[in-house]
Short mmCIF file of C-alpha atoms in Angstrom, two decimals:
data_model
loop_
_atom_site.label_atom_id
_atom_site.label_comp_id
_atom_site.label_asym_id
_atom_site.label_seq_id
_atom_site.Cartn_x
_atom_site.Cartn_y
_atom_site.Cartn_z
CA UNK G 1 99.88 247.59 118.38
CA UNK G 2 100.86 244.98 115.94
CA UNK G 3 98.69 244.99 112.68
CA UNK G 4 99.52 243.19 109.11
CA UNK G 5 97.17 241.77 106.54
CA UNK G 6 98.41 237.98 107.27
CA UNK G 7 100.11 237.50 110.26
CA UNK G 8 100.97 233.80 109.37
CA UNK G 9 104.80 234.41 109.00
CA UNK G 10 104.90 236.48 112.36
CA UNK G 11 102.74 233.65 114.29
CA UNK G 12 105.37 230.94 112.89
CA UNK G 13 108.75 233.21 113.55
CA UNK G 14 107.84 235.82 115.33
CA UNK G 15 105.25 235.66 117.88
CA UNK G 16 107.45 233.75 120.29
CA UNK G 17 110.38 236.33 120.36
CA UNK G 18 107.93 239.22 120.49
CA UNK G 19 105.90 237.50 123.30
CA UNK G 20 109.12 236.95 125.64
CA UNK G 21 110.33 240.37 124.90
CA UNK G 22 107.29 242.01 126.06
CA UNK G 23 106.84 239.81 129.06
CA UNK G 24 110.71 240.42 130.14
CA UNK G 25 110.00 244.01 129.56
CA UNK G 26 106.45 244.65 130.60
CA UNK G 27 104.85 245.98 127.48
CA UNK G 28 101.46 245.40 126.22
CA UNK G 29 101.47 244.30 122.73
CA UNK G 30 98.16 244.37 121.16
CA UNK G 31 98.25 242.56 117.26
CA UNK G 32 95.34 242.70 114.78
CA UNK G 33 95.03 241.00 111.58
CA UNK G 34 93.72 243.25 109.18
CA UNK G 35 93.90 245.50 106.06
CA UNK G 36 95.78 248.86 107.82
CA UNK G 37 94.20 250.77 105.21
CA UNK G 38 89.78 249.25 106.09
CA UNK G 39 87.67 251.56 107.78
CA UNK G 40 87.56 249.34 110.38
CA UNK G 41 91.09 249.23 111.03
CA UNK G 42 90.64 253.43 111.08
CA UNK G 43 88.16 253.00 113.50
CA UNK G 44 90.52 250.48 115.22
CA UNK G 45 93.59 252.44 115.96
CA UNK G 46 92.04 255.98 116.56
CA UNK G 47 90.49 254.47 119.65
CA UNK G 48 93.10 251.88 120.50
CA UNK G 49 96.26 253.93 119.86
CA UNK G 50 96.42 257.68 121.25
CA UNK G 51 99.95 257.18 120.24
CA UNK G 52 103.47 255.39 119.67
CA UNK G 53 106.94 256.11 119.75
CA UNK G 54 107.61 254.30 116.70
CA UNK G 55 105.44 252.94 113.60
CA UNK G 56 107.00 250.32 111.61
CA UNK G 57 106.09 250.08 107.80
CA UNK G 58 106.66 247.26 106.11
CA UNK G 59 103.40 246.77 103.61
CA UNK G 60 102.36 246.15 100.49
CA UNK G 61 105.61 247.97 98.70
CA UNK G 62 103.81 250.65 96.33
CA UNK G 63 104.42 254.58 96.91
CA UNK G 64 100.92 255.26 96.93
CA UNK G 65 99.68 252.35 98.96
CA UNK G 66 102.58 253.82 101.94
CA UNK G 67 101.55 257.37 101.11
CA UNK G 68 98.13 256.44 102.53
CA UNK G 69 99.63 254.97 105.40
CA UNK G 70 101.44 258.01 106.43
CA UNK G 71 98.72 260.05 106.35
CA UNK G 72 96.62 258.02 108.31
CA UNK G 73 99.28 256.41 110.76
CA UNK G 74 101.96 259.28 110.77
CA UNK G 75 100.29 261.77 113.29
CA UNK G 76 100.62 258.50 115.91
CA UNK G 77 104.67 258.80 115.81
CA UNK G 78 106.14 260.68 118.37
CA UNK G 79 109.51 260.10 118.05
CA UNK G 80 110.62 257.66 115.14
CA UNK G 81 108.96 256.40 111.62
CA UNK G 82 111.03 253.17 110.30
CA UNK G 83 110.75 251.89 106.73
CA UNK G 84 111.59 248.32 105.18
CA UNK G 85 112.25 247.64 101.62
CA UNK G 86 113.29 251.29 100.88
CA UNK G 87 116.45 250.27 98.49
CA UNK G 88 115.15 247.00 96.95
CA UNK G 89 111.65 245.90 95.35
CA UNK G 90 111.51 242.42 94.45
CA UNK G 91 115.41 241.75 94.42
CA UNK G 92 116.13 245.15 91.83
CA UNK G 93 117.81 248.78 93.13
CA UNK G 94 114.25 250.64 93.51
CA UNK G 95 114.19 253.64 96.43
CA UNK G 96 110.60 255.01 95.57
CA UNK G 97 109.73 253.82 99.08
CA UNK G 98 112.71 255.69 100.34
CA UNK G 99 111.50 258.37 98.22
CA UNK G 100 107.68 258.32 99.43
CA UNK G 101 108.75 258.58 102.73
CA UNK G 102 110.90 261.21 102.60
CA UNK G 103 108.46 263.13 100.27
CA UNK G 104 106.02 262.60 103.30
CA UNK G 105 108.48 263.71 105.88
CA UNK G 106 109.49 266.75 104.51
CA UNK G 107 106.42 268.23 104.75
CA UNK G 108 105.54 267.10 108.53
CA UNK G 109 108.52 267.27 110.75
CA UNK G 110 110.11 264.40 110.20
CA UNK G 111 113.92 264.00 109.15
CA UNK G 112 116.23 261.37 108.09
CA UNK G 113 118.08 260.00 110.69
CA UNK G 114 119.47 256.61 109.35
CA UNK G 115 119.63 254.89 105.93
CA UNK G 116 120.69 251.55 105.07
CA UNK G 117 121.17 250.45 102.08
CA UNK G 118 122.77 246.90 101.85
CA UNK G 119 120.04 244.48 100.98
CA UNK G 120 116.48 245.32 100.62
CA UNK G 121 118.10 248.91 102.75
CA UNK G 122 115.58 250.50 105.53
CA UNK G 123 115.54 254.15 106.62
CA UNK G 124 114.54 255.35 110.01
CA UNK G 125 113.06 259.20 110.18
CA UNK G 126 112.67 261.43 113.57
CA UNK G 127 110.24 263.97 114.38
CA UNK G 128 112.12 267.16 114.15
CA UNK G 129 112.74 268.51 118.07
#
């Protein structure tokens, strides 16, 4: 499952890549427009997602607005978390992403596994074996 607030940027670069990748590979991609953090999106993904080996976060870029997302969207990962925008915020040095989600890790068997830093930097955590 795919799900952003405004998907206008992945319909115009996105979609088209994502769409032959699936196809070539057979996987279902399901993508929502909607606020990840609504009720109905809750709702949404607890029947529609019984889990993922990866969840992608790359949202509105506040610690307590991704805090929320882990708790609700963590327990879904079973093998990989990965991060965007976790050394840059709006073109200055700024890790409290990086921070957030390590903060959120620690306590629920995730660990580090890769952090880059060049750019806006990402960081990928693993469920602990």
């Amino acid at each position: 499952s795919l799900l952003d607030i405004d998907m206008s940027r992945y319909n115009k670069f996105l979609a088209p890549i994502a769409m032959k990748y699936c196809l070539e590979n057979q996987i279902q991609l399901s993508v929502e427009q909607a606020d990840s953090t609504s009720a109905t999106t809750k709702t949404y993904l607890s029947i529609a997602v019984s889990g993922v080996d990866m969840l992608v976060i790359d949202s509105y870029h506040h610690q307590t607005h991704m805090m929320k997302e882990l708790n609700l969207y963590g327990r879904i990962a079973s093998k990989y978390i990965l991060a965007h925008d976790t050394s840059q915020l709006m073109g200055k040095n700024n890790d409290s992403l990086y921070q957030c989600l390590k903060e959120w890790s620690d306590t629920n068997g995730f660990v580090e596994i890769e952090r880059g830093i060049k750019n806006v930097g990402y960081t990928v955590m693993g469920r602990k074996s």
